[in-house]
Coordinates of C-alpha atoms and ligand atoms in Angstrom, one line a residue:
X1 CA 11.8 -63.6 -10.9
X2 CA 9.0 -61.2 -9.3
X3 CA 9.9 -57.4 -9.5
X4 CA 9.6 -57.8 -5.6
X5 CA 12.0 -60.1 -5.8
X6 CA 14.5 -58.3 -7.8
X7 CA 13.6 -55.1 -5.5
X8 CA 14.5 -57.6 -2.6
X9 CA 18.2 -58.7 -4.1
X10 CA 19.3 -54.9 -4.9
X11 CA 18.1 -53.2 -1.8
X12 CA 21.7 -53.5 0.0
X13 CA 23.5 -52.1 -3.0
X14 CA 21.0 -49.3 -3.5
X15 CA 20.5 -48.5 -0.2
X16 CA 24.4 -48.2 -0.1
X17 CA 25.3 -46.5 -3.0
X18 CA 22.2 -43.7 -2.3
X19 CA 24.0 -42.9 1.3
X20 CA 27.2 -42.2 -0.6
X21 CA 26.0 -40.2 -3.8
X22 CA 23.9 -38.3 -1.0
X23 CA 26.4 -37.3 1.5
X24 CA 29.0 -36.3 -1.3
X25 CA 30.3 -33.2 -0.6
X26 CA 27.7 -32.6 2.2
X27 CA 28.2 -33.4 5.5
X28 CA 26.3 -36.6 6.4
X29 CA 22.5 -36.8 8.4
X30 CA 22.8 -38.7 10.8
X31 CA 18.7 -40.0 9.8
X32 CA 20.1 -40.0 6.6
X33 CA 20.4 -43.9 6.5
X34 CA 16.7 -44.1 7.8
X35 CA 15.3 -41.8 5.5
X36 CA 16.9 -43.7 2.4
X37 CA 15.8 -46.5 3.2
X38 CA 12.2 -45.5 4.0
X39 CA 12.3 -44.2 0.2
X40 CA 12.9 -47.1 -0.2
X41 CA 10.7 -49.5 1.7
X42 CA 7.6 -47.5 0.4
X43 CA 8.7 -47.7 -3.3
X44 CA 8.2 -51.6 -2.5
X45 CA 4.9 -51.0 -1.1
X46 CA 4.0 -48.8 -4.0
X47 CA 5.2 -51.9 -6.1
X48 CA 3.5 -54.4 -4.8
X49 CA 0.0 -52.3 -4.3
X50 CA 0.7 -50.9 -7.9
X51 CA -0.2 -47.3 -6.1
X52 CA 2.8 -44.9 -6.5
X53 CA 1.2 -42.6 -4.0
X54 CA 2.7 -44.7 -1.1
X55 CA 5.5 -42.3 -1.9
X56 CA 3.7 -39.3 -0.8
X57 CA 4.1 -39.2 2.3
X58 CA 7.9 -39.8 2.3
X59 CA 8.4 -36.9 -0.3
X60 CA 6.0 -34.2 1.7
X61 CA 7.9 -34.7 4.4
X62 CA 11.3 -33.7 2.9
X63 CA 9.5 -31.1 1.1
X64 CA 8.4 -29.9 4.6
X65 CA 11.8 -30.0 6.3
X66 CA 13.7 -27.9 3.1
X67 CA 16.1 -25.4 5.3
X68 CA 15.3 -22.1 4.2
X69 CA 18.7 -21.7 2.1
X70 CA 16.8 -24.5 0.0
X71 CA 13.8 -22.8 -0.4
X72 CA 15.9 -20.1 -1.5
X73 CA 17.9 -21.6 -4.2
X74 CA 16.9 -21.3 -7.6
X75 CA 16.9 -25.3 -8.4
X76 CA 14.1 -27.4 -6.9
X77 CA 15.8 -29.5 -4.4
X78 CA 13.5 -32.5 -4.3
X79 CA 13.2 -33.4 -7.7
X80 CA 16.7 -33.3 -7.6
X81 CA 16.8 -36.2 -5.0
X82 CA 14.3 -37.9 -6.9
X83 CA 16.4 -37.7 -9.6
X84 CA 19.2 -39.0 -8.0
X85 CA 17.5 -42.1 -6.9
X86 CA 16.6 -42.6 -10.0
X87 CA 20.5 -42.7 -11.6
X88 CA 21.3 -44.9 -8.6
X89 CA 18.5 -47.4 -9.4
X90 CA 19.8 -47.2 -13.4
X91 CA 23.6 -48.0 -12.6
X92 CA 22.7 -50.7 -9.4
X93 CA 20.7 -52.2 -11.7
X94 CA 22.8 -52.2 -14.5
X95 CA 25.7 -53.6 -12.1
X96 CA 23.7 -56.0 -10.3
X97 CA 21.2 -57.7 -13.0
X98 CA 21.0 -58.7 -15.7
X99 CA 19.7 -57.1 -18.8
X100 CA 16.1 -58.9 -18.9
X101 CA 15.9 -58.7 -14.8
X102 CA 16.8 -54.7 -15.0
X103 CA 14.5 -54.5 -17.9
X104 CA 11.4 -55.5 -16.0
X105 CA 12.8 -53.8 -12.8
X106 CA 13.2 -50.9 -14.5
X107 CA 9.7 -51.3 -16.4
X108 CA 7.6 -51.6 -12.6
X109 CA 9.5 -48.4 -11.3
X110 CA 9.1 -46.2 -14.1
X111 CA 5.7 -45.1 -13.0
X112 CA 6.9 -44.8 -9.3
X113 CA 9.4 -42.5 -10.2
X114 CA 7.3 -40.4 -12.7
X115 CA 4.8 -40.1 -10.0
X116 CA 7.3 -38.8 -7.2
X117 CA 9.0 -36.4 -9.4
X118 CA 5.3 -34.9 -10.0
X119 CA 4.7 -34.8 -6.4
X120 CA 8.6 -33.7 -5.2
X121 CA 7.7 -30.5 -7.6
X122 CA 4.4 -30.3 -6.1
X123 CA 5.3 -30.3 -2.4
X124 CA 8.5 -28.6 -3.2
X125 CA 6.3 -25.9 -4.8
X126 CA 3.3 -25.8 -1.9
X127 CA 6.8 -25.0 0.7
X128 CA 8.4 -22.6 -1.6
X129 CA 4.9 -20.7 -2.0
X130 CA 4.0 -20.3 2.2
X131 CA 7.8 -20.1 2.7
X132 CA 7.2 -16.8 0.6
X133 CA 3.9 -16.1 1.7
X134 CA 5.3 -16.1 5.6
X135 CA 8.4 -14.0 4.7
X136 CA 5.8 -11.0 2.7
X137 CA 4.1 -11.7 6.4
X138 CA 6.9 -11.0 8.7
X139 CA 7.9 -8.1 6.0
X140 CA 4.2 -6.6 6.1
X141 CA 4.5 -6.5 9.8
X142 CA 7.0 -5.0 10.0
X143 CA 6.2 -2.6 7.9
X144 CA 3.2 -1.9 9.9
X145 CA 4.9 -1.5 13.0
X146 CA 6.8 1.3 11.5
X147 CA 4.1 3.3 9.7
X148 CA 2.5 2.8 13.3
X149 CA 5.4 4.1 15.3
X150 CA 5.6 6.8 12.2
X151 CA 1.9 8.0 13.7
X152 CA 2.4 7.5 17.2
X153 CA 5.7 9.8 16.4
X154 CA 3.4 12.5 14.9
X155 CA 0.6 12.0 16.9
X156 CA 3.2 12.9 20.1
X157 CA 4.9 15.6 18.7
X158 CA 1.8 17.4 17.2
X159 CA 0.3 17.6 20.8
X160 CA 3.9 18.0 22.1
X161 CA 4.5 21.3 20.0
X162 CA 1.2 22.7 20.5
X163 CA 1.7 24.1 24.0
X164 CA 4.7 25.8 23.6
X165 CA 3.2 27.3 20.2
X166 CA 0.5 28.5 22.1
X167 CA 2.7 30.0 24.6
X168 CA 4.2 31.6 21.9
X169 CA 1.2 32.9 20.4
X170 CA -0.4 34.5 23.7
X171 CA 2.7 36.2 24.4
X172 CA 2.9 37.9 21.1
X173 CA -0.5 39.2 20.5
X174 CA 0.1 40.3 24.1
X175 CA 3.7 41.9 23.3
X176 CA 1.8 43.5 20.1
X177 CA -1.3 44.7 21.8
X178 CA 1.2 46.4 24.1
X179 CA 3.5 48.1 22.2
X180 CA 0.5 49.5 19.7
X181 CA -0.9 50.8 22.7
X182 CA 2.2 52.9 24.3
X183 CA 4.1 53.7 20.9
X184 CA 3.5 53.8 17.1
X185 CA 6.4 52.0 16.4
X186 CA 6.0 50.6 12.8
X187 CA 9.6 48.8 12.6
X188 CA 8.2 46.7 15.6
X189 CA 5.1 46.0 14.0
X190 CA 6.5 44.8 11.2
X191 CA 8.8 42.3 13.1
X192 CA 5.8 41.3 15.4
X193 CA 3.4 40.3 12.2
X194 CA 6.5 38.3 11.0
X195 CA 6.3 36.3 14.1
X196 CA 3.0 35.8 13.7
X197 CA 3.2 34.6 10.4
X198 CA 5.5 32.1 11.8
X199 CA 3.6 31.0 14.6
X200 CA 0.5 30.3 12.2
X201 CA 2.5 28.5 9.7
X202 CA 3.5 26.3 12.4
X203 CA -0.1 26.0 13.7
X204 CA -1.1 25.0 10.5
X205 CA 1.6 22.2 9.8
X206 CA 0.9 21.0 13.7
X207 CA -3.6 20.6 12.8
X208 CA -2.3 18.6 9.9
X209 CA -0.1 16.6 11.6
X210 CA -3.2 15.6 13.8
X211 CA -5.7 15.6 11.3
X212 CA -2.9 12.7 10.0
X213 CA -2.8 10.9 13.4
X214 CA -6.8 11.1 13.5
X215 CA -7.0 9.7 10.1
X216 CA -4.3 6.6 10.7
X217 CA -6.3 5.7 13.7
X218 CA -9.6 6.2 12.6
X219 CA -10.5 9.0 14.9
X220 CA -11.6 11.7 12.4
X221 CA -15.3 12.6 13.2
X222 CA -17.4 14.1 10.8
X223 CA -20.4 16.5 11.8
X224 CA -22.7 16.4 8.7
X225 CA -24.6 19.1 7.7
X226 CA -26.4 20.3 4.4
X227 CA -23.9 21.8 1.8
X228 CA -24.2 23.8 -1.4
X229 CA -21.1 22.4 -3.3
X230 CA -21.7 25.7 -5.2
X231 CA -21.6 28.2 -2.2
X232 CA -18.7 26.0 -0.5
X233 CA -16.4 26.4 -4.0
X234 CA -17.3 30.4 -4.2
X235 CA -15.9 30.6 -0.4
X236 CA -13.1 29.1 -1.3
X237 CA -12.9 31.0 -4.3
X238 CA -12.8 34.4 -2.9
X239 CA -10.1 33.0 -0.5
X240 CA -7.7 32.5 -3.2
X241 CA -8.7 35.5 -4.4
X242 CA -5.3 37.5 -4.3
X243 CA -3.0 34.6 -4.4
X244 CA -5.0 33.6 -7.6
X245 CA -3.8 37.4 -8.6
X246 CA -0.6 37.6 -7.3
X247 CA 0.3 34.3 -9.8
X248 CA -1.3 35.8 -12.6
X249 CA -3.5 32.6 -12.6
X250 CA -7.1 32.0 -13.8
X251 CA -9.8 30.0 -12.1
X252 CA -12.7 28.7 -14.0
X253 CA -15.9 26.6 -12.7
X254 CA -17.9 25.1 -15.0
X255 CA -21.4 24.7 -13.2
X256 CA -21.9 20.6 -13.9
X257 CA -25.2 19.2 -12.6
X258 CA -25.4 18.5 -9.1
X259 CA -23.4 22.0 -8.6
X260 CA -26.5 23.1 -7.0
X261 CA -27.9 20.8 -5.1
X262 CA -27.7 20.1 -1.7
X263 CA -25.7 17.0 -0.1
X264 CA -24.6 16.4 3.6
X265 CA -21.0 16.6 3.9
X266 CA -19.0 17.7 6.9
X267 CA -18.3 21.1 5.0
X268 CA -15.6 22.2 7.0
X269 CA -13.5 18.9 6.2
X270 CA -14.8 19.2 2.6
X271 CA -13.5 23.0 2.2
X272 CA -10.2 21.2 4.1
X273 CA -10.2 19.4 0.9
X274 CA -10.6 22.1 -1.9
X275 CA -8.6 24.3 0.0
X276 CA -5.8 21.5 -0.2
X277 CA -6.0 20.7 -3.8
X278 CA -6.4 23.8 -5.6
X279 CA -3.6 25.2 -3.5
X280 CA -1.7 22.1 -5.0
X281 CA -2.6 23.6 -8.2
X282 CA -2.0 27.0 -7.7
X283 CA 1.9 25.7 -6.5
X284 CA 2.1 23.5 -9.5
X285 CA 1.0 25.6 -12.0
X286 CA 3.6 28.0 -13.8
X287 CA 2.2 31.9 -13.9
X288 CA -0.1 32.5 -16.3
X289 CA -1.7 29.0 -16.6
X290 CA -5.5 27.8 -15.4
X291 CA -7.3 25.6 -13.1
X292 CA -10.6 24.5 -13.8
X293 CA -13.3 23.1 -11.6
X294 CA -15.5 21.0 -13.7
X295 CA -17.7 17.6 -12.7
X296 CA -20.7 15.1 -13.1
X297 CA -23.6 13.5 -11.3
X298 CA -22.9 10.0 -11.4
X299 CA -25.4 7.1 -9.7
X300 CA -25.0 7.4 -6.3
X301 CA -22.2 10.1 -6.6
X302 CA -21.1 13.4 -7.4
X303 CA -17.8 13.6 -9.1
X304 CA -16.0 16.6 -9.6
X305 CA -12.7 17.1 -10.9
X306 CA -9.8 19.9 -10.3
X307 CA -7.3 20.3 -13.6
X308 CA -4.6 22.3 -13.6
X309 CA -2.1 23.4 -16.4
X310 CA 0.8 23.0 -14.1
X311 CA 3.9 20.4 -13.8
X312 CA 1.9 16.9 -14.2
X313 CA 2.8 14.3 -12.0
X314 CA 4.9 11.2 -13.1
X315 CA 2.2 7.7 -13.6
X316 CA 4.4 5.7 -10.8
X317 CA 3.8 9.1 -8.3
X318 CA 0.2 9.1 -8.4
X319 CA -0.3 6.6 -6.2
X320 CA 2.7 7.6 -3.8
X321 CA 1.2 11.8 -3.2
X322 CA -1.6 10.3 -1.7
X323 CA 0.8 8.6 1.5
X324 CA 2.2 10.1 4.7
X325 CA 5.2 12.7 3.3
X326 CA 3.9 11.4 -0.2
X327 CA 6.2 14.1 -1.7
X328 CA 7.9 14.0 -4.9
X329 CA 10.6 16.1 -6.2
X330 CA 13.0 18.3 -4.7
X331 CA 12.8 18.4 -1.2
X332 CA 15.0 21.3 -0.7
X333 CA 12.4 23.6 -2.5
X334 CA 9.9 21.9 0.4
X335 CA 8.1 24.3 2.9
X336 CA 9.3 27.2 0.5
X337 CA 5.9 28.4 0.5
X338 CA 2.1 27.9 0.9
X339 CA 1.5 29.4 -2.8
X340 CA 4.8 29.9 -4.5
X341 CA 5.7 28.3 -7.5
X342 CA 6.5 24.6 -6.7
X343 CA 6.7 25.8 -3.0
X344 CA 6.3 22.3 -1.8
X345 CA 4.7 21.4 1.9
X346 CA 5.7 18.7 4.2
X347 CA 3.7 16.1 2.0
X348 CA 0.7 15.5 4.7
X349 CA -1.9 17.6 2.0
X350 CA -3.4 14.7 -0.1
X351 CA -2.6 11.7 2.5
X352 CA -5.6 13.9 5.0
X353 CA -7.6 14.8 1.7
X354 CA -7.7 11.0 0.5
X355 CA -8.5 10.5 4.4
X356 CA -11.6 13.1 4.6
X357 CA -12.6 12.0 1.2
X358 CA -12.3 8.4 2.4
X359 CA -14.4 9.1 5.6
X360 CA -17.6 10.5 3.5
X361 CA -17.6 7.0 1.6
X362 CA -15.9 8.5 -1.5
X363 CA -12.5 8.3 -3.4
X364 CA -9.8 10.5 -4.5
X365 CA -7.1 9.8 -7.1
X366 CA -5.0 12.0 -10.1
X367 CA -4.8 11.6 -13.5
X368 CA -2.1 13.3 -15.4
X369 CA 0.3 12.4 -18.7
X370 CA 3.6 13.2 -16.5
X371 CA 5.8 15.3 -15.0
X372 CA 7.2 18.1 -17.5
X373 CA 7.9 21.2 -16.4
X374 CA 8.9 22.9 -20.0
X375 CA 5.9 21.1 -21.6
X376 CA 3.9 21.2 -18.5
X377 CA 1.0 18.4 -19.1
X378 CA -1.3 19.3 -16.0
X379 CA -3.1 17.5 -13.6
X380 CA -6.6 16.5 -13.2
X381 CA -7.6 15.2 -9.3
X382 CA -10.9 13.8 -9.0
X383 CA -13.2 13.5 -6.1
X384 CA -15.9 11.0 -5.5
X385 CA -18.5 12.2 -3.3
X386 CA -21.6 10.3 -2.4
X387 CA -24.7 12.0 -2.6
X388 CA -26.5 11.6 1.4
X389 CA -29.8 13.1 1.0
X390 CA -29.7 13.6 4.4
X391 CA -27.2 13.6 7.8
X392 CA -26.8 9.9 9.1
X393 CA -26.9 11.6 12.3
X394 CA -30.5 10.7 13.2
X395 CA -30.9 13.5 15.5
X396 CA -29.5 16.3 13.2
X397 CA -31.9 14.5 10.2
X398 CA -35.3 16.0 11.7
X399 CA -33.7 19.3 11.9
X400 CA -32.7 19.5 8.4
X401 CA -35.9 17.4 7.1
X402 CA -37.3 20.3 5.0
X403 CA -33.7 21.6 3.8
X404 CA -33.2 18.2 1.8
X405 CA -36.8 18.7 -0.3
X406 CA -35.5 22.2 -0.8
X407 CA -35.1 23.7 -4.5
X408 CA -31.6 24.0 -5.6
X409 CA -29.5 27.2 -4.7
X410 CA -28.6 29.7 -6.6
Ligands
LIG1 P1 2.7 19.2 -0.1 O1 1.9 20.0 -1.0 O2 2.7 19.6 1.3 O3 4.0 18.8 -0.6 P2 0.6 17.2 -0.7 O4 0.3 16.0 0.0 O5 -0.4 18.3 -0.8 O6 1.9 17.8 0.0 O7 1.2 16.9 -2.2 C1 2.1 15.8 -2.3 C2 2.9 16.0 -3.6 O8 2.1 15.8 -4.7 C3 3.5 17.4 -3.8 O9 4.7 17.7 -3.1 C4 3.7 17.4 -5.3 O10 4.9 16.8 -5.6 C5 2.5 16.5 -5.8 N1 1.4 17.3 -6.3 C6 0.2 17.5 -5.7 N2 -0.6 18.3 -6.4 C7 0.0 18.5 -7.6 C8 -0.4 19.2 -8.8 N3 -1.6 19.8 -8.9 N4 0.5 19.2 -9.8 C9 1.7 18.6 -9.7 N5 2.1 17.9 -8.6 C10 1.3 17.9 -7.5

């Protein structure tokens, strides 16, 4: 007798005895009946074309209609099924033939089913993967929405707290123009400068929480112009100057090449920059320890690099210092103090450095061996710079036309 044949006697039993090991324990399909016994009318076709992949379709389907607490289990589901069919063809066959018959049966299915439980794994697989891939989706979305509503939150109250803060302002220097006029009141003065320290702290915190809005939506304009990287650091230098001092700390630059040439950078958002990182090492560095400014010309780039001897930063924070309120460590000790030891800021510092830096075409990231603060390991930041020879403002370039053929400064 054919395989077909045999196929043909055993279908009722099979068909049966699938529908019952199926719906054990799980409430019934109602298409459960017509799936089975598609299964099982294109495992005859695969038979009698000898082409197992007559199954495929069947089996993508299911694979396609896994419920998502399938797709979340840790077994495979389909080749489960498969499997199943499989012991139900065994025992039908075994019950219904006889041995020679269940022989041969068995011999024409084998490659059926070693095709379909290759295929269940591979469409089980294919779901499980976009099942993921659309969940990271919906997670990355939302995830977006929140750093967006995190901008549009700073954006609002940065312009929100800037007219009141200017109210403030006027009124003081007006209060303190007054009262130095009519008396000599020292106490007063005093108490007015402390206001005014206040008010210009807050100023400061309120530019960077816009320079952070500008940055997130790409806003941030940069007016190029012909720098000395040398003349910009000495600026900055003498800025520093008494904190530097006051911290008993000591500030070296080694003059690399490219020190003194002249690039087009927007110098204002460049000394933004510096300003931000060696204050971040003047915070970060114990009294008594150094910061060096060192770097390289590089193809294309100027690199130059900012090392301190200070607390280090942990491998699995160096990526995190560089994002909005990219803090680490103890928040308490947070807005403590623009140049105080470990006087931490609100965490905005590096995300608008990395932005400026980002802008220009370059890149920014920290190397350090980790956070200690007994051993203290240091940190070494590094900036990327391209080297414009001149402004890609075309009307500014004829302007400084004879600056960039100019012989180094000084
Ligand atoms: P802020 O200084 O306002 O906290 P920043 O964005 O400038 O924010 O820095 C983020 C964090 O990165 C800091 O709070 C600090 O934990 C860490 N950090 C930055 N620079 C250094 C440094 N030179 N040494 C050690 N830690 C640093």
């Amino acid at each position: 007798m054919s395989e077909l044949k045999l196929l043909e006697i055993i279908r009722p039993i099979w068909i049966n005895r699938a529908v019952q090991t199926l719906a054990k324990g799980v409430s019934t399909r109602e298409d459960l009946l017509g799936q089975i016994e598609n299964f099982y009318n294109l495992m005859f076709q695969a038979i009698e074309t000898g082409d197992p992949s007559w199954l495929d379709s069947v089996l993508s389907g299911w694979a396609s209609s896994l419920t998502q607490t399938d797709l979340e289990s840790p077994s495979s589901i389909l080749t489960q099924l498969v499997n199943e069919f499989f012991e139900v063809t065994l025992t039908v066959c075994q019950e219904t033939l006889d041995e020679v018959q269940a022989m041969r049966l068995l011999r024409a299915l084998l490659p059926c089913f070693s095709h379909a439980y290759e295929k269940a794994a591979q469409f089980e697989i294919q779901a499980r993967v976009s099942y993921v891939s659309q969940q990271l989706n919906q997670a990355q979305q939302v995830a977006e929405r929140l750093d967006r509503s995190k901008s549009d939150f700073i954006a609002i109250a940065a312009h929100e707290l800037r007219t009141p803060l200017t109210l403030i302002e006027g009124y003081t220097s007006m209060l303190g123009e007054n009262i130095r006029q009519e008396q000599n009141n020292s106490n007063v003065t005093i108490l007015l400068e402390g206001i005014q320290n206040g008010v210009g702290r807050l100023q400061s915190i309120i530019n960077d929480m816009i320079d952070v809005s500008m940055i997130d939506n790409n806003l941030l304009k940069l007016h190029y112009q012909p720098v000395w990287l040398n003349q910009l650091l000495t600026i900055l230098i003498s800025e520093l100057e008494s904190t530097l001092q006051e911290r008993k700390l000591s500030l070296e630059i080694i003059a690399f090449p490219g020190y003194n040439e002249v690039i087009f950078v927007d110098p204002e958002r460049i000394m933004q920059v510096f300003r931000n990182i060696l204050s971040n090492a003047i915070k970060f560095t114990p009294d008594g320890g150094k910061i060096q400014i060192n770097g390289r010309k590089l193809s294309g780039f100027i690199e130059v690099t900012v090392s301190d001897t200070g607390i280090g930063i942990d491998p699995e924070d160096q990526t995190l210092i560089f994002e909005k309120f990219g803090r680490v460590g103890n928040s308490a000790l947070h807005s403590s103090g623009k140049t105080k030891f470990k006087g931490g800021g609100p965490g905005l510092g590096l995300h608008i450095a990395k932005g400026i830096i980002e802008t220009h075409g370059g890149a920014i990231w920290v190397e350090s061996p980790g956070y200690d603060e007994i051993r203290c390991p240091g940190s070494t930041f590094h900036i990327l710079l391209p080297i414009q020879a001149e402004t890609p403002d075309q009307k500014l370039a004829r302007l400084y036309e004879t600056l960039s053929k100019r012989q180094p400064a000084q």
